[in-house]
Coordinates of C-alpha atoms and ligand atoms in Angstrom, one line a residue:
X1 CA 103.0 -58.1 -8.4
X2 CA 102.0 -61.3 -10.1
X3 CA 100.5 -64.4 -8.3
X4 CA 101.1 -68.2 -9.3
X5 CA 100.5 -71.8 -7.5
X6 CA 103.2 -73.1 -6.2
X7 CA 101.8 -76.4 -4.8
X8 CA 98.7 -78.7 -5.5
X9 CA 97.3 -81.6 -3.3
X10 CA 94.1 -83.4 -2.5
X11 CA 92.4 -85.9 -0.8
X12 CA 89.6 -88.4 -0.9
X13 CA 88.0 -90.6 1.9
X14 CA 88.9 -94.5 1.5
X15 CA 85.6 -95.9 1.6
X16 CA 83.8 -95.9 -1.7
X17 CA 80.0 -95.8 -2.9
X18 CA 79.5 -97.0 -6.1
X19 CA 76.5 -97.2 -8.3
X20 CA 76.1 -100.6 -7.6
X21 CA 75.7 -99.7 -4.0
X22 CA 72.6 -97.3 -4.6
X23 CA 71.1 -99.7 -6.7
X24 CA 71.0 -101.3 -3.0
X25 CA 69.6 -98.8 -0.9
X26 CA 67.5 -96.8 -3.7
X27 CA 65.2 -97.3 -6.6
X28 CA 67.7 -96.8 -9.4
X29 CA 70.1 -98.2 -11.6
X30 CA 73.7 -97.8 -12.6
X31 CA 72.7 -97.1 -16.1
X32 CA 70.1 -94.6 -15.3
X33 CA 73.4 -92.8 -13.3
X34 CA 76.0 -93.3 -15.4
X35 CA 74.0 -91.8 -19.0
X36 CA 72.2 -89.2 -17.1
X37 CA 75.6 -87.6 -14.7
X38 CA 78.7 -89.5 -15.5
X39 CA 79.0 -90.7 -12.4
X40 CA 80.5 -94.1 -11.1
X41 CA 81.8 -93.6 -7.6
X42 CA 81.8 -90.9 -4.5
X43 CA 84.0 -91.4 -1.8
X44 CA 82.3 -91.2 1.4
X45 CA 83.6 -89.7 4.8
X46 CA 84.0 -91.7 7.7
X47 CA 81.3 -90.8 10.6
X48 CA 84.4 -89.5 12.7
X49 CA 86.1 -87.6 9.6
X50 CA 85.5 -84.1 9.3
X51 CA 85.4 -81.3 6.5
X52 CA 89.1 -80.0 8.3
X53 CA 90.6 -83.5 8.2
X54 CA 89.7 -84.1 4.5
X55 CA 91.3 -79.8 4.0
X56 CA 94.3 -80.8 6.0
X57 CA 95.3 -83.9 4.3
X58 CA 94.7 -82.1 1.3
X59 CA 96.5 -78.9 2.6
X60 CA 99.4 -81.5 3.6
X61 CA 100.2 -83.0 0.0
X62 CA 100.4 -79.6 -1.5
X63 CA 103.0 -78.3 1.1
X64 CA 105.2 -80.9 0.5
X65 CA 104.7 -80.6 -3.6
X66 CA 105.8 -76.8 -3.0
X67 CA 108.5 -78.2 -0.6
X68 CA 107.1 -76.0 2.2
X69 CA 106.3 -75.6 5.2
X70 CA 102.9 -74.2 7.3
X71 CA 104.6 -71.7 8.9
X72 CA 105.6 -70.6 5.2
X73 CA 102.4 -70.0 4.2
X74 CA 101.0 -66.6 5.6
X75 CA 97.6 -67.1 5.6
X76 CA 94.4 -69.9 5.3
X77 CA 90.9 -70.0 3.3
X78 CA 89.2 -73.0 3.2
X79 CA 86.1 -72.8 0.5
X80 CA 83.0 -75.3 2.2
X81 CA 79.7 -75.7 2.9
X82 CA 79.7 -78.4 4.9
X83 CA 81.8 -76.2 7.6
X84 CA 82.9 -78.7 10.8
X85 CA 80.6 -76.2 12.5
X86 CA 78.3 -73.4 11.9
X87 CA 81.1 -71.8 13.5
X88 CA 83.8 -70.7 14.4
X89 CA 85.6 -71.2 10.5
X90 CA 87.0 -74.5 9.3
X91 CA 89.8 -72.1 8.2
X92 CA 90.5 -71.7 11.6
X93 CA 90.7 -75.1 12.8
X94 CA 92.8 -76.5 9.9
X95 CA 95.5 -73.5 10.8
X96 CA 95.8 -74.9 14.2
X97 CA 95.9 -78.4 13.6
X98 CA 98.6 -78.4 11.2
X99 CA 100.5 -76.0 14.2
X100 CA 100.2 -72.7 12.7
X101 CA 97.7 -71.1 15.3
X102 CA 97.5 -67.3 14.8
X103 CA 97.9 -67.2 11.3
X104 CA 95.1 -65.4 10.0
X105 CA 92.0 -67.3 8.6
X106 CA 88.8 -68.0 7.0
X107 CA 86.3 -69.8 5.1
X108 CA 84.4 -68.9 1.8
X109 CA 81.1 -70.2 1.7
X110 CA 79.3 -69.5 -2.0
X111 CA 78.7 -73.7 -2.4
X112 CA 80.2 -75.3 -5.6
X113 CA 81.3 -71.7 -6.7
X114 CA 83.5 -71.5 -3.8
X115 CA 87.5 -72.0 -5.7
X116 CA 86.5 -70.0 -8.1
X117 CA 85.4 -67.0 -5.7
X118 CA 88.5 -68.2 -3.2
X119 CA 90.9 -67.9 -6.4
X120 CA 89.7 -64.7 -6.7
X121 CA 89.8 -63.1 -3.9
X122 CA 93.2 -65.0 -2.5
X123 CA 95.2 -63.6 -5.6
X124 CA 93.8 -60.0 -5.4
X125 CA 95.4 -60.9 -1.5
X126 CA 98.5 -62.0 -3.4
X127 CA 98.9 -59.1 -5.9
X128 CA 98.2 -56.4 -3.8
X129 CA 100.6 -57.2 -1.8
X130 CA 98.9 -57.8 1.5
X131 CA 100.1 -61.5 1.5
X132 CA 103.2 -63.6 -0.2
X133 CA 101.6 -66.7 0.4
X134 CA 98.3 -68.4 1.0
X135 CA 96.7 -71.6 1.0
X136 CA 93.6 -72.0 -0.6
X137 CA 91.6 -75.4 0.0
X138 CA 88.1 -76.7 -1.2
X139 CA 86.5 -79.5 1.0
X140 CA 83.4 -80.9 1.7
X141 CA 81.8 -83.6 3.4
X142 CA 78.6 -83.4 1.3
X143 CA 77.4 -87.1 2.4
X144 CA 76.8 -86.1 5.8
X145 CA 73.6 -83.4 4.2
X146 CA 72.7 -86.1 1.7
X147 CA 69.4 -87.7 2.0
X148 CA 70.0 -91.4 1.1
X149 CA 65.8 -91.5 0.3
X150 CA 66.3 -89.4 -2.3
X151 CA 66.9 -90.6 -5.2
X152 CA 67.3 -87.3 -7.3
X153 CA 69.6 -86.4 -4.6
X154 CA 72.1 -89.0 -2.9
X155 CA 73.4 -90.3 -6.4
X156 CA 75.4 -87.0 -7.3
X157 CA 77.1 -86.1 -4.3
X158 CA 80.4 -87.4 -2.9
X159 CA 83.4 -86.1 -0.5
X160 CA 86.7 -84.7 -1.2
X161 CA 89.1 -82.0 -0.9
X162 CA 92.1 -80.0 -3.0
X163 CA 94.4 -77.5 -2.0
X164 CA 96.3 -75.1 -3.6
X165 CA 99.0 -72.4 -2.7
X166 CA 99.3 -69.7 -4.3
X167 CA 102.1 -67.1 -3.8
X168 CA 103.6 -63.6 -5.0
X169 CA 105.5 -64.1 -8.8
X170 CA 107.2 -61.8 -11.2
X171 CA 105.1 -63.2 -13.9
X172 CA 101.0 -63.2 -13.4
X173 CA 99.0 -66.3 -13.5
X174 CA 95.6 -64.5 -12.9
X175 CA 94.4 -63.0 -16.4
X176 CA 90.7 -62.4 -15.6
X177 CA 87.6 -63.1 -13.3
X178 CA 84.3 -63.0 -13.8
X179 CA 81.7 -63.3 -11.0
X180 CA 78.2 -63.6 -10.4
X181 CA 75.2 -64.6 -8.3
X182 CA 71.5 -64.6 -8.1
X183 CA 69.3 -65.2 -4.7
X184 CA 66.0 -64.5 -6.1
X185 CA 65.4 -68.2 -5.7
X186 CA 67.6 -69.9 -3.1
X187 CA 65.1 -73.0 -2.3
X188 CA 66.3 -73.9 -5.9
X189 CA 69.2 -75.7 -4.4
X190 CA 69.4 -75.5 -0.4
X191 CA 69.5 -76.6 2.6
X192 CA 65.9 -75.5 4.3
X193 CA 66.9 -75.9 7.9
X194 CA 69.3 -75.0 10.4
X195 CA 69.6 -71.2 10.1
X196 CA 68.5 -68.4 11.0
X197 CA 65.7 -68.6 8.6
X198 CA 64.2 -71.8 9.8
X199 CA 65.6 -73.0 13.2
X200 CA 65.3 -77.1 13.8
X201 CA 63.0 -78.7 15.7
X202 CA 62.2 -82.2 15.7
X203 CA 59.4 -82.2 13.1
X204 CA 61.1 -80.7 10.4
X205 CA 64.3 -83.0 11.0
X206 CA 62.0 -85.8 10.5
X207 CA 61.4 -84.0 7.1
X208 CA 65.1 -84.1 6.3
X209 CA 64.4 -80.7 6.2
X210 CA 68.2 -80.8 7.3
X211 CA 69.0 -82.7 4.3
X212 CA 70.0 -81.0 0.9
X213 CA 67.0 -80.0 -1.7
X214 CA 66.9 -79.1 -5.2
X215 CA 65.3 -78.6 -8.5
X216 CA 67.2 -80.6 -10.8
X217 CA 66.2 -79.5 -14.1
X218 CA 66.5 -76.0 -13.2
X219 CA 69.8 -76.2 -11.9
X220 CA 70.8 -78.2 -15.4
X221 CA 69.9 -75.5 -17.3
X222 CA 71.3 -72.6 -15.6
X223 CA 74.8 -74.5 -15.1
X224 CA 75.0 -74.9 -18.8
X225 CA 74.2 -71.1 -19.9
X226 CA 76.1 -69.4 -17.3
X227 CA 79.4 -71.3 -17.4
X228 CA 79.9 -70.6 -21.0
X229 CA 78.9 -67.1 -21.2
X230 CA 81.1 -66.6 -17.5
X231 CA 84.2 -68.5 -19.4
X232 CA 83.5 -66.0 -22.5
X233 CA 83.1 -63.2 -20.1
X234 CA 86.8 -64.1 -18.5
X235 CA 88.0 -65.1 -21.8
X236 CA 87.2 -61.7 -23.4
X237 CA 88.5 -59.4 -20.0
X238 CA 92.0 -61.1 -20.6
X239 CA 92.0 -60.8 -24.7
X240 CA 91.5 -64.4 -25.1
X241 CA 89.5 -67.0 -27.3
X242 CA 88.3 -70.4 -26.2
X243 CA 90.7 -71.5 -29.1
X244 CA 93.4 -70.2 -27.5
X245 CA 92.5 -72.6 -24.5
X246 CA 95.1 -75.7 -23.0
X247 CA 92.1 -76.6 -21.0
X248 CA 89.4 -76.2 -19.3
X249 CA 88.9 -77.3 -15.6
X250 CA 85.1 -77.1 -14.7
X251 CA 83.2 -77.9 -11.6
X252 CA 82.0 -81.6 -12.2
X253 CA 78.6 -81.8 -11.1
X254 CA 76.9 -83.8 -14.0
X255 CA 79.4 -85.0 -16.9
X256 CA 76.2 -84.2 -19.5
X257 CA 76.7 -80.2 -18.0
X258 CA 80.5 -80.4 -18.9
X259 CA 80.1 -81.9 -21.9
X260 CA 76.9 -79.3 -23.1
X261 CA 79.4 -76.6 -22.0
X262 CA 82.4 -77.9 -23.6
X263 CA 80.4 -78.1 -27.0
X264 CA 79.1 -74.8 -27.0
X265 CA 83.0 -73.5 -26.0
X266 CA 84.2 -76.0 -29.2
X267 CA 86.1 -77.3 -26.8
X268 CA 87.4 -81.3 -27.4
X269 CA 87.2 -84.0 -25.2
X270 CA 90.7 -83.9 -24.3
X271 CA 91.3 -80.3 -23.6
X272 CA 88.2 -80.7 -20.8
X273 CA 89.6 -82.3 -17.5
X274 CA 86.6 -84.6 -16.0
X275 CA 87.0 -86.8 -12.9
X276 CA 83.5 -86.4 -12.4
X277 CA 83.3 -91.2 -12.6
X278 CA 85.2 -91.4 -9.5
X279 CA 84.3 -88.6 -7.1
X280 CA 80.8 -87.2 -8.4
X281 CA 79.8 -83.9 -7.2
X282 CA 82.4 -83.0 -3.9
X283 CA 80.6 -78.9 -4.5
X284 CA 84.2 -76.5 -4.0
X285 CA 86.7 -79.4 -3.9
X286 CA 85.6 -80.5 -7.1
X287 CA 87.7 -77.8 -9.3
X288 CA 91.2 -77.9 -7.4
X289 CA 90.9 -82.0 -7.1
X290 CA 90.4 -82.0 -10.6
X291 CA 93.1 -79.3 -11.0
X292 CA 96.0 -81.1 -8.5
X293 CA 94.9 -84.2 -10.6
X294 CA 96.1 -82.7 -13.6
X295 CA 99.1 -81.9 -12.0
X296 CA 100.2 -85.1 -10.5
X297 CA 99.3 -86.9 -14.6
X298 CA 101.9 -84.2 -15.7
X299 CA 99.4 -82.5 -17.8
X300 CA 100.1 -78.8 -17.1
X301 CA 102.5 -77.4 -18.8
X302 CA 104.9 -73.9 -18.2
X303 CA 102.3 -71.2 -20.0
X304 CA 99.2 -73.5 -20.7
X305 CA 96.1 -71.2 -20.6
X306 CA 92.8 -72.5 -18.5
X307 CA 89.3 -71.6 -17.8
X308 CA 88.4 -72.8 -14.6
X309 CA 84.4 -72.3 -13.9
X310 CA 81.5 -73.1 -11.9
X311 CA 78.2 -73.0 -10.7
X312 CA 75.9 -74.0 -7.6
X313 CA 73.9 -72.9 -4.8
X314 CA 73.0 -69.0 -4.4
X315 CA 72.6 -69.5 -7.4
X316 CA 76.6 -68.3 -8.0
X317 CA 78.7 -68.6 -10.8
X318 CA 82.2 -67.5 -11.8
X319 CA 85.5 -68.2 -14.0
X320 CA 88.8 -67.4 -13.8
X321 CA 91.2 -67.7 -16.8
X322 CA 94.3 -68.6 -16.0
X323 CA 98.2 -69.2 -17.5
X324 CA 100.2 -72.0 -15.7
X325 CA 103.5 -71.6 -14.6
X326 CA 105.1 -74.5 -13.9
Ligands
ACO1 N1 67.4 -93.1 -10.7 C1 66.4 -93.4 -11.5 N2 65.5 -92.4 -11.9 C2 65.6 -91.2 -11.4 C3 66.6 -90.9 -10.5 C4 67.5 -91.9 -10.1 N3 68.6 -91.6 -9.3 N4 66.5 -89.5 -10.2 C5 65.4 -89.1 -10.8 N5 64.9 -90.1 -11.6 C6 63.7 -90.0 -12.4 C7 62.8 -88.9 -12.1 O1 61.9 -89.3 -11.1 C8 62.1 -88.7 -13.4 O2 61.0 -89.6 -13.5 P1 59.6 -89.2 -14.2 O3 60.0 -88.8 -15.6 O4 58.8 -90.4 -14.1 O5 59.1 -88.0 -13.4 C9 63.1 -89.0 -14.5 O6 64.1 -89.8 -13.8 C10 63.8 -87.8 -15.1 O7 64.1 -86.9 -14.0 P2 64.8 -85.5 -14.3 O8 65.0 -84.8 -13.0 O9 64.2 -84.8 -15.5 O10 66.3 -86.1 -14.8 P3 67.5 -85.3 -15.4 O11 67.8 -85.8 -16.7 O12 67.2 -83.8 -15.3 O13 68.6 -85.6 -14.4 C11 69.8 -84.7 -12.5 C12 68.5 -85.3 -13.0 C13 70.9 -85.7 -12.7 C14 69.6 -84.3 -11.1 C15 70.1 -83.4 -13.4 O14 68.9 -82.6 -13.5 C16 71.2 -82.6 -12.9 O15 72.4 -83.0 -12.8 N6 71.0 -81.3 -12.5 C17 72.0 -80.4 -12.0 C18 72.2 -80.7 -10.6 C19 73.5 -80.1 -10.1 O16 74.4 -79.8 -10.8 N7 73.5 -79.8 -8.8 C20 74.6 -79.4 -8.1 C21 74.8 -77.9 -8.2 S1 76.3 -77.6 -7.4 C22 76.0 -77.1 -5.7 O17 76.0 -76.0 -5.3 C23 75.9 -78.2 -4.6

């Protein structure tokens, strides 16, 4: 039994923060932004708009791309790490809402890695049979764990969502995965507070210790190495070459990471899909808003072969190589 997507949508928050606007609050500048990440524009949650609002309008568009309806699709997994709530799952509350409660469901939480993992794991689902149909949506509210003091910080992250469902196909759209994390190190990008690790209290709130941290640099260079030799890795499992490539979709957390990556794959510009100047970094919505994106520009075509890969908190990794069926 094969897998395949049958339907792409995705969803971005109306109101809009653009470099200009950080110039405002921070001490920074547009061109610092723009030739160090790519970046241009986030769009930015409203304080009453929730990680399962941004999922279900995303969820929404690609049901009615695939000309389906929820009680069609037998089962939920929303990728996040800005869950509504530490729990019960965001999987769970997007099921219901769009009338479909007691369909099974759940969330995947491995940060910007999250579609890749989710693609994973919802087409093994898919091709062994225990599912014909699932929905598989990325979507973060990353503003609300942003600390707008933080320059190093607050420019790169933004809010969005994409959805994709998959389903059960004669002819296999999954070729290969490769997977991998390392927590040796998880204060290189985390959120300190808040868990079980360090409850909150009022003193370490008013150290935004509730608030996302990271080491930059370090992240940079790790992105870079491991989503080339993870593409290679996928590439290789499913007797493939970069050359062989349609595209590749990567997570778009800095445009000078994609394009670094991209060089080293001798991939061109135009085979690399990069949406990073209007969204910056929305963590595991960025690949399938990019993705449903390429979809609605009519870029995909019947047996196109792509890499989709990223990177993030854990640290985690992971690509998938992929042939589209239209
Ligand atoms: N505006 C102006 N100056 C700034 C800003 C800013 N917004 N931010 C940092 N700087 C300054 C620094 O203070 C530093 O100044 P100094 O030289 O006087 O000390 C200088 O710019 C250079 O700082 P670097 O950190 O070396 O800048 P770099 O070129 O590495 O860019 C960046 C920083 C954009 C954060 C980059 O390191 C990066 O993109 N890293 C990867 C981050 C990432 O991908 N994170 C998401 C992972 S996905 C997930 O799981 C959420």
């Amino acid at each position: 039994m094969g897998v395949r997507m049958a339907g792409l949508g995705h969803y971005a928050p109306a109101k809009v923060l653009t470099n200009d606007d950080l110039e405002k609050i921070l001490d920074t500048s547009d061109e610092w932004i723009t030739t160090r990440t790519g970046m241009k524009r986030r769009h930015i949650a409203a304080p009453d708009e929730a990680t399962s609002d941004l999922a279900i309008a995303a969820a929404k568009m690609a049901l009615q791309n695939a000309s389906l309806k929820p009680k069609d699709v037998d089962c939920y997994v929303v990728a996040t790490v800005t869950p509504d709530f530490a729990f019960p799952a965001t999987g769970c509350i997007v099921a219901s809402k769009l009338g479909v409660a007691g369909k099974p469901a759940f969330d995947i939480e491995i940060a910007c890695s999250g579609f890749i993992y989710g693609l994973t794991v919802v087409s093994s689902l898919i091709r062994s049979g225990v599912y014909k149909r699932v929905m598989l949506i990325g979507a973060e509210t990353l503003s609300k764990l942003v600390n707008y003091q933080d320059r190093s910080t607050a420019i790169l992250f933004g809010d969005g969502a994409g959805a994709a469902i998959l389903e059960e196909s004669s002819e296999d759209s999954f070729l290969a995965a490769d997977l991998g994390s390392d927590g040796t190190t998880p204060e290189t990008l985390y959120l300190p507070a808040g868990g079980s690790r360090t409850p909150l209290t009022p003193e370490i709130l008013a150290a935004h210790g509730d608030k996302i941290h990271m080491a930059g640099r370090e992240v940079f260079k790790f992105a870079v190495n491991r989503m080339v030799e993870s593409s290679l890795t996928a590439l290789s499992r499913a007797n493939l070459k970069p050359e062989d490539l349609s595209y590749l979709i990567p997570h778009q957390a800095n445009r000078r990471i994609i394009d670094a990556a991209a060089q080293r794959l001798s991939m061109p510009p135009e085979k690399v899909i990069v949406n990073i100047q209007e969204y910056g970094n929305t963590s595991a919505a960025s690949i399938p808003l990019a993705l449903s994106e390429a979809s609605r520009d009519r870029k995909l075509k019947d047996g196109d072969l792509i890499v989709f890969t990223g990177f993030g908190a854990g640290l985690s990794w992971g690509a998938v190589a992929w042939r589209w069926a239209a």
